[in-house]
PDB file of C-alpha atoms and ligand atoms in Angstrom:
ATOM      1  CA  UNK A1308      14.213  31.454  12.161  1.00  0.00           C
ATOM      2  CA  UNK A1309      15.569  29.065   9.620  1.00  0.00           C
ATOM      3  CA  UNK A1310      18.269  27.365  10.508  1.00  0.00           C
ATOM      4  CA  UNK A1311      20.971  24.650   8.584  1.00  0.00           C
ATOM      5  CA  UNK A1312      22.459  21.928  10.833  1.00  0.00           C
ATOM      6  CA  UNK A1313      25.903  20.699   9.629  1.00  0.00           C
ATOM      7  CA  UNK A1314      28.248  18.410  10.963  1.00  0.00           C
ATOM      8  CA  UNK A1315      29.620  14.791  10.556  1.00  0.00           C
ATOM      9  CA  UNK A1316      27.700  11.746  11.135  1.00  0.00           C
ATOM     10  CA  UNK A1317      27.734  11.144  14.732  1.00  0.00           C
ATOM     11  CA  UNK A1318      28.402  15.015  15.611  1.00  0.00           C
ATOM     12  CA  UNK A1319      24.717  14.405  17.681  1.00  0.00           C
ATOM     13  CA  UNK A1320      22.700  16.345  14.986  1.00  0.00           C
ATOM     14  CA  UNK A1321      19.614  14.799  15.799  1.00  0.00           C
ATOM     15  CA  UNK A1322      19.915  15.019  19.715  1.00  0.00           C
ATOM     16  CA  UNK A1323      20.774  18.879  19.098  1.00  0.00           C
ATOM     17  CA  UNK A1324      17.963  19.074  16.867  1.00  0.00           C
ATOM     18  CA  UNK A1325      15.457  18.089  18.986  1.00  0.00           C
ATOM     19  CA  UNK A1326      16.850  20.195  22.079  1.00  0.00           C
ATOM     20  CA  UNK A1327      16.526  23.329  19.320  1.00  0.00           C
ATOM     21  CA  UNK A1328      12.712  22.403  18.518  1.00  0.00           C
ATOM     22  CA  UNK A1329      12.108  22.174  22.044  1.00  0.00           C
ATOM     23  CA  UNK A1330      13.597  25.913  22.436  1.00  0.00           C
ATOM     24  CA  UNK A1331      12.639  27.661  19.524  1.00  0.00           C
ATOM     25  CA  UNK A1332       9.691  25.745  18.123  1.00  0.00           C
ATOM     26  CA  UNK A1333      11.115  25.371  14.866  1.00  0.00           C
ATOM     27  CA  UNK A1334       9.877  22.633  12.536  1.00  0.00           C
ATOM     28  CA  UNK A1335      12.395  19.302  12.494  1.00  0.00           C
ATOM     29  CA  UNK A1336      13.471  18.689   8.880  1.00  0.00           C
ATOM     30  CA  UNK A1337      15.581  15.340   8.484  1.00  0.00           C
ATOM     31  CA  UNK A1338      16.292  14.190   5.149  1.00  0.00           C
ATOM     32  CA  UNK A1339      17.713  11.051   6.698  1.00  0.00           C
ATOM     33  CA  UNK A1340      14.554  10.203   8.766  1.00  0.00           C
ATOM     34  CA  UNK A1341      12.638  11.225   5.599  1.00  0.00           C
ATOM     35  CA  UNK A1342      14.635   8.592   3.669  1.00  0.00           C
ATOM     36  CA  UNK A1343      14.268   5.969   6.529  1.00  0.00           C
ATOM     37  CA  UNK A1344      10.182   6.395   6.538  1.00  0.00           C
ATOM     38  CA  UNK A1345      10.357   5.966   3.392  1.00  0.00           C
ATOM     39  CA  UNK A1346      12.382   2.747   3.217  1.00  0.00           C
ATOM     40  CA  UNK A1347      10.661   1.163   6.395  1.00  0.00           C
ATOM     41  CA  UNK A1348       7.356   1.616   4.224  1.00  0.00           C
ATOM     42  CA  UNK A1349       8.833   0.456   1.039  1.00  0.00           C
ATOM     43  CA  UNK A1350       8.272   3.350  -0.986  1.00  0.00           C
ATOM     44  CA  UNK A1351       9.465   4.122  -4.619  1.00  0.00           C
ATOM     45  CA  UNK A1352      11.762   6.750  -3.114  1.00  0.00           C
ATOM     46  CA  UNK A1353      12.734   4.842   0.088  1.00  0.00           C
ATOM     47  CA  UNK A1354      13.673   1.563  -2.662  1.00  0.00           C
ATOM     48  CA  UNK A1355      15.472   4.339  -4.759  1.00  0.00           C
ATOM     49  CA  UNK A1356      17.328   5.264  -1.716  1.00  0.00           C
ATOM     50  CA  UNK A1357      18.123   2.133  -0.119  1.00  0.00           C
ATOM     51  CA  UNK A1358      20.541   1.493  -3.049  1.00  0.00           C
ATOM     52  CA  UNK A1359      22.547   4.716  -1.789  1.00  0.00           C
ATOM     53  CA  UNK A1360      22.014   5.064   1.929  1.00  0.00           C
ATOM     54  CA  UNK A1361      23.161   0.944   2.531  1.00  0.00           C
ATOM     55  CA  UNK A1362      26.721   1.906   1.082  1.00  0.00           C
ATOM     56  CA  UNK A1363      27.043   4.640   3.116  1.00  0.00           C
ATOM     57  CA  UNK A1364      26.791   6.993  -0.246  1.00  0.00           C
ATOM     58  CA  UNK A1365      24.453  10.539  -0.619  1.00  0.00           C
ATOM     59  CA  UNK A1366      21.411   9.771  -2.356  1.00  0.00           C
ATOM     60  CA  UNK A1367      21.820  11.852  -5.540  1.00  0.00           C
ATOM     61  CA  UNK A1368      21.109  15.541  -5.712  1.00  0.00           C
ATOM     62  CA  UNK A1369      18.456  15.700  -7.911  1.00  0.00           C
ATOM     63  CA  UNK A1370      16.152  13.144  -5.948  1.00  0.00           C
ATOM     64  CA  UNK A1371      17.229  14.925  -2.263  1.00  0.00           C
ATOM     65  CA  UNK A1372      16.376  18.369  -3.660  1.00  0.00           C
ATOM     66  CA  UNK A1373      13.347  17.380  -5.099  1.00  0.00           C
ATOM     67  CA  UNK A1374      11.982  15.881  -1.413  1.00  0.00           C
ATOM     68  CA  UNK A1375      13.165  18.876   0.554  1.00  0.00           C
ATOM     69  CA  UNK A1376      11.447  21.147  -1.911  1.00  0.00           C
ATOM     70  CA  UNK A1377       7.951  19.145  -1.773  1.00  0.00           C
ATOM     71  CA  UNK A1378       8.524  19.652   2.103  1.00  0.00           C
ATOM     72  CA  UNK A1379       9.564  23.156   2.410  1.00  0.00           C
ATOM     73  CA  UNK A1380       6.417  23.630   0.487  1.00  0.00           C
ATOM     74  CA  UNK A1381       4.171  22.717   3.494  1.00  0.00           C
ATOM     75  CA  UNK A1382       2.663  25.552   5.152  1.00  0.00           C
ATOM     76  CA  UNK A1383       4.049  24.143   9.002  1.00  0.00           C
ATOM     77  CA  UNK A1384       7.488  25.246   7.699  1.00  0.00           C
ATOM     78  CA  UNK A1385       6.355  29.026   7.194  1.00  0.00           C
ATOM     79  CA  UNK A1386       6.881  29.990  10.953  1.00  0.00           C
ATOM     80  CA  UNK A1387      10.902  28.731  10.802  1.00  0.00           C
ATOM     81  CA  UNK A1388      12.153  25.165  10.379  1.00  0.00           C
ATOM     82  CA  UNK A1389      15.560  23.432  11.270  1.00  0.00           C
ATOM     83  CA  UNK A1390      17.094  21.556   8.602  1.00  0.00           C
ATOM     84  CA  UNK A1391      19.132  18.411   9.742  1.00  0.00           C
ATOM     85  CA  UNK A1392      21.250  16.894   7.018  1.00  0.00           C
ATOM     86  CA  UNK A1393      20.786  19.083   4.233  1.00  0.00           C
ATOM     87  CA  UNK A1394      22.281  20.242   2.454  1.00  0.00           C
ATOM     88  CA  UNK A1395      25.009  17.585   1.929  1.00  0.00           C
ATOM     89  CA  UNK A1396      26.692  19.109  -0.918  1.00  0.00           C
ATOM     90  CA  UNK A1397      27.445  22.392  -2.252  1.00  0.00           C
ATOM     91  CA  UNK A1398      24.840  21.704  -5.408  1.00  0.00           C
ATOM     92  CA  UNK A1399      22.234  21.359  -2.272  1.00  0.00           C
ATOM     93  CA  UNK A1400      22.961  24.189  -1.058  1.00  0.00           C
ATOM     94  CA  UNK A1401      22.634  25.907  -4.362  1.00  0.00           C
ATOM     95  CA  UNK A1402      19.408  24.671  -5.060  1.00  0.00           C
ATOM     96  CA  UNK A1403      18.449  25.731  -2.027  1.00  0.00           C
ATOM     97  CA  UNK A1404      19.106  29.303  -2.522  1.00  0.00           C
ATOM     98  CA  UNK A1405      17.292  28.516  -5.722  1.00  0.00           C
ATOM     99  CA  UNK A1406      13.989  27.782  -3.806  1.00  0.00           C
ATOM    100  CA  UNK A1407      14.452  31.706  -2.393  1.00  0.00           C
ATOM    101  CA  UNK A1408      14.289  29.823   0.985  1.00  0.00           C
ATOM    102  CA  UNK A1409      15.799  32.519   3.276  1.00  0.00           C
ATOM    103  CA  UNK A1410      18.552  30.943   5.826  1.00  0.00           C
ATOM    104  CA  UNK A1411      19.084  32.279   9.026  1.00  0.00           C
ATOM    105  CA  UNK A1412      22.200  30.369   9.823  1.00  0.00           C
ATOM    106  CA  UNK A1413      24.307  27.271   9.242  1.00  0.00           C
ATOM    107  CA  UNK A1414      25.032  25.686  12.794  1.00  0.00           C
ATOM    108  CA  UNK A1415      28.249  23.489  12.408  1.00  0.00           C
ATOM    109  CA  UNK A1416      28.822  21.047  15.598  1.00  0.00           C
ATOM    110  CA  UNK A1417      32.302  20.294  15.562  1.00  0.00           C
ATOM    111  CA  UNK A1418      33.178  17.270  17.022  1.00  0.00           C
ATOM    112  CA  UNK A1419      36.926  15.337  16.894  1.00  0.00           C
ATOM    113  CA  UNK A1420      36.633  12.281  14.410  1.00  0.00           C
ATOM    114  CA  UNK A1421      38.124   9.957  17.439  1.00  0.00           C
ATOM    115  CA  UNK A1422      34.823  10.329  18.939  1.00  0.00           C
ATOM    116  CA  UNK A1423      32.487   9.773  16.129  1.00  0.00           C
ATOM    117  CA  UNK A1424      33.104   5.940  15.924  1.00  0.00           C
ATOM    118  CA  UNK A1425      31.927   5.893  19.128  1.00  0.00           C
ATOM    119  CA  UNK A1426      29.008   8.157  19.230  1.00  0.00           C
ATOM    120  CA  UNK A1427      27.605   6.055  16.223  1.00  0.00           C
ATOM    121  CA  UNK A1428      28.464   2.895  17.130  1.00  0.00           C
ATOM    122  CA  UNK A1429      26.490   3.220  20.562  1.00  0.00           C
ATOM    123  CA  UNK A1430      23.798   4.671  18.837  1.00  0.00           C
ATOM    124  CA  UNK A1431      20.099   2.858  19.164  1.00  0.00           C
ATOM    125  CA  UNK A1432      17.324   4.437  17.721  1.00  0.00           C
ATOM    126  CA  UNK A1433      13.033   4.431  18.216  1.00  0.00           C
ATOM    127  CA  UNK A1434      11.325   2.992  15.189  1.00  0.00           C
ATOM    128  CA  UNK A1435       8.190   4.813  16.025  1.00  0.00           C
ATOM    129  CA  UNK A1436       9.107   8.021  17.483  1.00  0.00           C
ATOM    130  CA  UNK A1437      12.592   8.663  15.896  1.00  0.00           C
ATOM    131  CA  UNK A1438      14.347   9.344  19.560  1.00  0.00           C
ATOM    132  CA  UNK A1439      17.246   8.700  19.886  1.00  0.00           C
ATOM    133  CA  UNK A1440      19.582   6.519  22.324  1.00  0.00           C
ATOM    134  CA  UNK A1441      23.086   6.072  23.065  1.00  0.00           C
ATOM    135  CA  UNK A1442      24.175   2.480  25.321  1.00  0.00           C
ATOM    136  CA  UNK A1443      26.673   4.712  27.130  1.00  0.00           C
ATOM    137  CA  UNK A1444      25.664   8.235  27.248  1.00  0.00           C
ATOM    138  CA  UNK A1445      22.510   8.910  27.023  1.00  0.00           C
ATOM    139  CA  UNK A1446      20.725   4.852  27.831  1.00  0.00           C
ATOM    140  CA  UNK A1447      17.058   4.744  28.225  1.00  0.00           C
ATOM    141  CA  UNK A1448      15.797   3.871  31.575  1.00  0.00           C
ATOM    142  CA  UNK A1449      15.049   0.185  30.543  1.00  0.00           C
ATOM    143  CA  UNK A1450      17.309  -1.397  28.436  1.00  0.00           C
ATOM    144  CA  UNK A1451      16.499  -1.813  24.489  1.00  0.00           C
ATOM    145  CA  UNK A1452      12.828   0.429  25.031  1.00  0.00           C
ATOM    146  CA  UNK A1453      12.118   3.755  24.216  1.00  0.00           C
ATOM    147  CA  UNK A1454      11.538   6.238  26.942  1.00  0.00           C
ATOM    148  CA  UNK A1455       8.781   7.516  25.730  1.00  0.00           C
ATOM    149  CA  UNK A1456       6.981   5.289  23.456  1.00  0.00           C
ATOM    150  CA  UNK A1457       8.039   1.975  24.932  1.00  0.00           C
ATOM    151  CA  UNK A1458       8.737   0.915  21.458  1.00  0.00           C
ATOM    152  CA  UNK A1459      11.671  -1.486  21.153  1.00  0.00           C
ATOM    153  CA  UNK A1460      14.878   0.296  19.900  1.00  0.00           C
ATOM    154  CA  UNK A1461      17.097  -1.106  17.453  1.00  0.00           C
ATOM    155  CA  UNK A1462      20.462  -0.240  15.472  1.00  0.00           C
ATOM    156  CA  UNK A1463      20.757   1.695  12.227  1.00  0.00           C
ATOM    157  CA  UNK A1464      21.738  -0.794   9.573  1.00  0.00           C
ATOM    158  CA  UNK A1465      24.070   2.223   8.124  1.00  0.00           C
ATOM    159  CA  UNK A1466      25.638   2.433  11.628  1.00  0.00           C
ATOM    160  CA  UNK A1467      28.084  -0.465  11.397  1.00  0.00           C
ATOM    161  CA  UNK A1468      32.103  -0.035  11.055  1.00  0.00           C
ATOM    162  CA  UNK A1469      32.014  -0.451   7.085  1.00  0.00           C
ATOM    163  CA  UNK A1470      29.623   1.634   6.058  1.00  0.00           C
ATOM    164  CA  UNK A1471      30.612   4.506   8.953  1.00  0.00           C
ATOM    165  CA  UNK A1472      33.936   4.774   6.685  1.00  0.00           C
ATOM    166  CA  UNK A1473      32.413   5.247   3.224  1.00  0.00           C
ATOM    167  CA  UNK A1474      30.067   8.172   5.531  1.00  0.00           C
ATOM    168  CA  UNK A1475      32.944  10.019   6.749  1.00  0.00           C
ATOM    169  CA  UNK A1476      34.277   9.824   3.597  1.00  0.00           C
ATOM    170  CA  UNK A1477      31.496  11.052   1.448  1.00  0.00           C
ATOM    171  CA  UNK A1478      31.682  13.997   4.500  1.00  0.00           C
ATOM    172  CA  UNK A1479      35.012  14.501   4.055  1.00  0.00           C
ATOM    173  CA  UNK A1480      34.515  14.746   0.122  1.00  0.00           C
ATOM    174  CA  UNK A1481      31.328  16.405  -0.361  1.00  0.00           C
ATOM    175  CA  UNK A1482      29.621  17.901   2.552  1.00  0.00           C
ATOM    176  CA  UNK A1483      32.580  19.486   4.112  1.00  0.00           C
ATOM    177  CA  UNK A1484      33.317  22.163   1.358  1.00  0.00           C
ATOM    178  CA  UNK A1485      29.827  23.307   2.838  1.00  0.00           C
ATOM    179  CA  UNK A1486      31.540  25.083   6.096  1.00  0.00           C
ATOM    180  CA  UNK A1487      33.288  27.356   3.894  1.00  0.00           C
ATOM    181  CA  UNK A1488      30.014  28.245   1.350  1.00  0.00           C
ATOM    182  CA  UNK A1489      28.219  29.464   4.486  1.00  0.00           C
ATOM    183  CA  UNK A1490      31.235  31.223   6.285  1.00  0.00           C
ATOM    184  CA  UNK A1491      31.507  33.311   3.290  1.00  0.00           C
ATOM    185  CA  UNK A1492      27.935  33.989   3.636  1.00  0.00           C
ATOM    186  CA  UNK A1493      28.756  34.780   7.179  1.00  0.00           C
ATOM    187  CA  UNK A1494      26.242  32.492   7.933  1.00  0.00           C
ATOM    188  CA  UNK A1495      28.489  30.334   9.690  1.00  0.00           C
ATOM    189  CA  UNK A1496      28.088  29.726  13.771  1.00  0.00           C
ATOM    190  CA  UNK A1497      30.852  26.968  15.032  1.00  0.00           C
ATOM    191  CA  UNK A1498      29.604  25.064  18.280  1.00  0.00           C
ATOM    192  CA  UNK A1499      31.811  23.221  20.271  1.00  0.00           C
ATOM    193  CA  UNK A1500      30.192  19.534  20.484  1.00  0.00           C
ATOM    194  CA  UNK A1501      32.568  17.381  22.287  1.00  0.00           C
ATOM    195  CA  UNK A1502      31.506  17.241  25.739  1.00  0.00           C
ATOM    196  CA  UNK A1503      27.972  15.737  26.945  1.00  0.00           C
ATOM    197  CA  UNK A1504      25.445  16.716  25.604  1.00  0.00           C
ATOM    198  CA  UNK A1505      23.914  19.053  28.156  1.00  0.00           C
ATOM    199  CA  UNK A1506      27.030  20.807  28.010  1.00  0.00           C
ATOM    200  CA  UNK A1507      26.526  21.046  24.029  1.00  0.00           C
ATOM    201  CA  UNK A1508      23.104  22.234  24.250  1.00  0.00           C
ATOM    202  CA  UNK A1509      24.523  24.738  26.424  1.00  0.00           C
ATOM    203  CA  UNK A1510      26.534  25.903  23.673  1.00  0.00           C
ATOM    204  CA  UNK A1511      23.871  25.720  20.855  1.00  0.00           C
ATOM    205  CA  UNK A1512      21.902  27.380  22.808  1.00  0.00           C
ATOM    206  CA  UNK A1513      23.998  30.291  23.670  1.00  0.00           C
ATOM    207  CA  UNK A1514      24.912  30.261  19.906  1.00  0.00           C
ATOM    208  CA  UNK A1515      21.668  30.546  18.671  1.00  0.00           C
ATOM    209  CA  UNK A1516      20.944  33.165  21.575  1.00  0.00           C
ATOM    210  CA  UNK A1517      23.567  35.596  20.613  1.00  0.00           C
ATOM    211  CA  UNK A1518      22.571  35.176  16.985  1.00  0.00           C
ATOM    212  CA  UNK A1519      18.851  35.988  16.985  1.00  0.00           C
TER     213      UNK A1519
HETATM  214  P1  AMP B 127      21.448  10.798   8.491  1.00  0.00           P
HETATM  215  O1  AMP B 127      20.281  10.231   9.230  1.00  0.00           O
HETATM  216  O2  AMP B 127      21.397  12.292   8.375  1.00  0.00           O
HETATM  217  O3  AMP B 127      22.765  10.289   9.009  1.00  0.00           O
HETATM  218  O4  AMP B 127      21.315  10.252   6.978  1.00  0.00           O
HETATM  219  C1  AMP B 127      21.380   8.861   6.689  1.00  0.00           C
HETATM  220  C2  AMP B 127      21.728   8.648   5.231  1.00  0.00           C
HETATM  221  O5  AMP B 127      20.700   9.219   4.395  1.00  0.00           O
HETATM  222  C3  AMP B 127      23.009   9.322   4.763  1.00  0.00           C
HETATM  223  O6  AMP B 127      24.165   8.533   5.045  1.00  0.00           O
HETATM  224  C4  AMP B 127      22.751   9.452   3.268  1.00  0.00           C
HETATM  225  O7  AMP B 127      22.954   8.216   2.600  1.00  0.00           O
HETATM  226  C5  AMP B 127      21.268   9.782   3.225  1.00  0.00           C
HETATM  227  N1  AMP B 127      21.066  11.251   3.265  1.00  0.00           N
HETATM  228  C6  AMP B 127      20.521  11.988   4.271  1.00  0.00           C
HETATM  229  N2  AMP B 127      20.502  13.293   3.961  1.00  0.00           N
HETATM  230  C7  AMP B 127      21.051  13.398   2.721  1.00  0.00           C
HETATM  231  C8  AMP B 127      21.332  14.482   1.850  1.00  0.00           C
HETATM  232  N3  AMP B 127      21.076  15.747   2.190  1.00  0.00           N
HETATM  233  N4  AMP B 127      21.910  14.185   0.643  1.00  0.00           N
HETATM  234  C9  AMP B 127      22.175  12.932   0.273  1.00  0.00           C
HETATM  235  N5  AMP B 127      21.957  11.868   1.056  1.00  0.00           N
HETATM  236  C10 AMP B 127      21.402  12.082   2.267  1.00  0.00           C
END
């Protein structure tokens, strides 16, 4: 199964995402952890990105497609993978289709924009793992350390007020036209994601269930 995870930042893509590996087995793609590897190890691509990604902009297109291609290219991704955060934009998306990668479907947590501030803003992260925290609803079990690598967390320096704005907008602008590209497709499964997240696994889940 290859599946495409949309929604806004904050929806809880990559808590979904790791509940769907977990399931299915799929392979975890995430541009943005990509692009974060990449800058913690001060790569040409992760200085290239910085530029963008410390705004709160898309990196462009052509350097996005170009990493996602080099990684669909690996042969782990063969037996189904799980792309979370691309594609961004509708020029992703046809690039993709370029690559003859087959898509399965394009999961689209919806989630009111009066929680999203919240979700983000709450939001701690693992630098050596990539888990991910939230101080309210999901805390670790000792405060500022990772559950399971006992590494200490810390907070995305793109999840602060200003640059949260400039994201939604860029969503708003450039990623949302992307619900309607894959509903045409019929491609498109909606999942409810504004309750807990158990309860939203419960609905990917079933989502993905009634799909396969
Ligand atoms: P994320 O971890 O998915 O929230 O991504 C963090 C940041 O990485 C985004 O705000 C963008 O600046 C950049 N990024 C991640 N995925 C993409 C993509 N598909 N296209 C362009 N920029 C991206």
């Amino acid at each position: 199964m290859n599946i495409i995870l949309l929604g806004p930042p904050g929806a809880g893509k990559g808590t979904q995402a790791a509940k769907i590996v977990e399931k299915y087995g799929v392979v975890h793609i995430s541009t943005g952890d990509i692009f974060r590897k990449n800058m913690a190890e001060d790569t040409p691509l992760g200085k290239k990105a910085k530029e963008y990604i410390e705004k709160g902009l898309l990196v462009p297109d052509e350097i996005t497609v170009n990493m996602v291609k080099d990684r669909l290219a690996q042969p782990d991704c063969s037996a189904g993978y799980m792309l979370d955060g691309f594609p961004r934009t509708i020029p992703q998306a046809e690039s993709l289709e370029e690559m003859g990668q087959k898509i399965d479907c394009a999961l689209d947590l919806e989630v009111d924009y009066s929680m999203l501030i919240d979700r983000i803003s709450g939001r701690r992260m693992c630098p050596d793992c990539g888990a991910s925290y939230h101080i309210k609803n999901s805390p670790p079990k000792k405060e500022g350390i990772c559950d399971k690598c006992g590494a200490k967390l810390y907070q995305r320096d793109d999840d602060n007020e200003e640059t949260v704005k400039s994201r939604l907008k860029e969503y708003d602008e450039k990623t949302l036209p992307l619900i309607e590209f894959y509903q045409k497709k019929n491609l498109l499964l909606k999942v409810d994601g504004n309750g807990t997240i158990e309860e939203t696994t419960a609905n990917v889940y079933k989502a993905l269930d009634s799909f396969k």
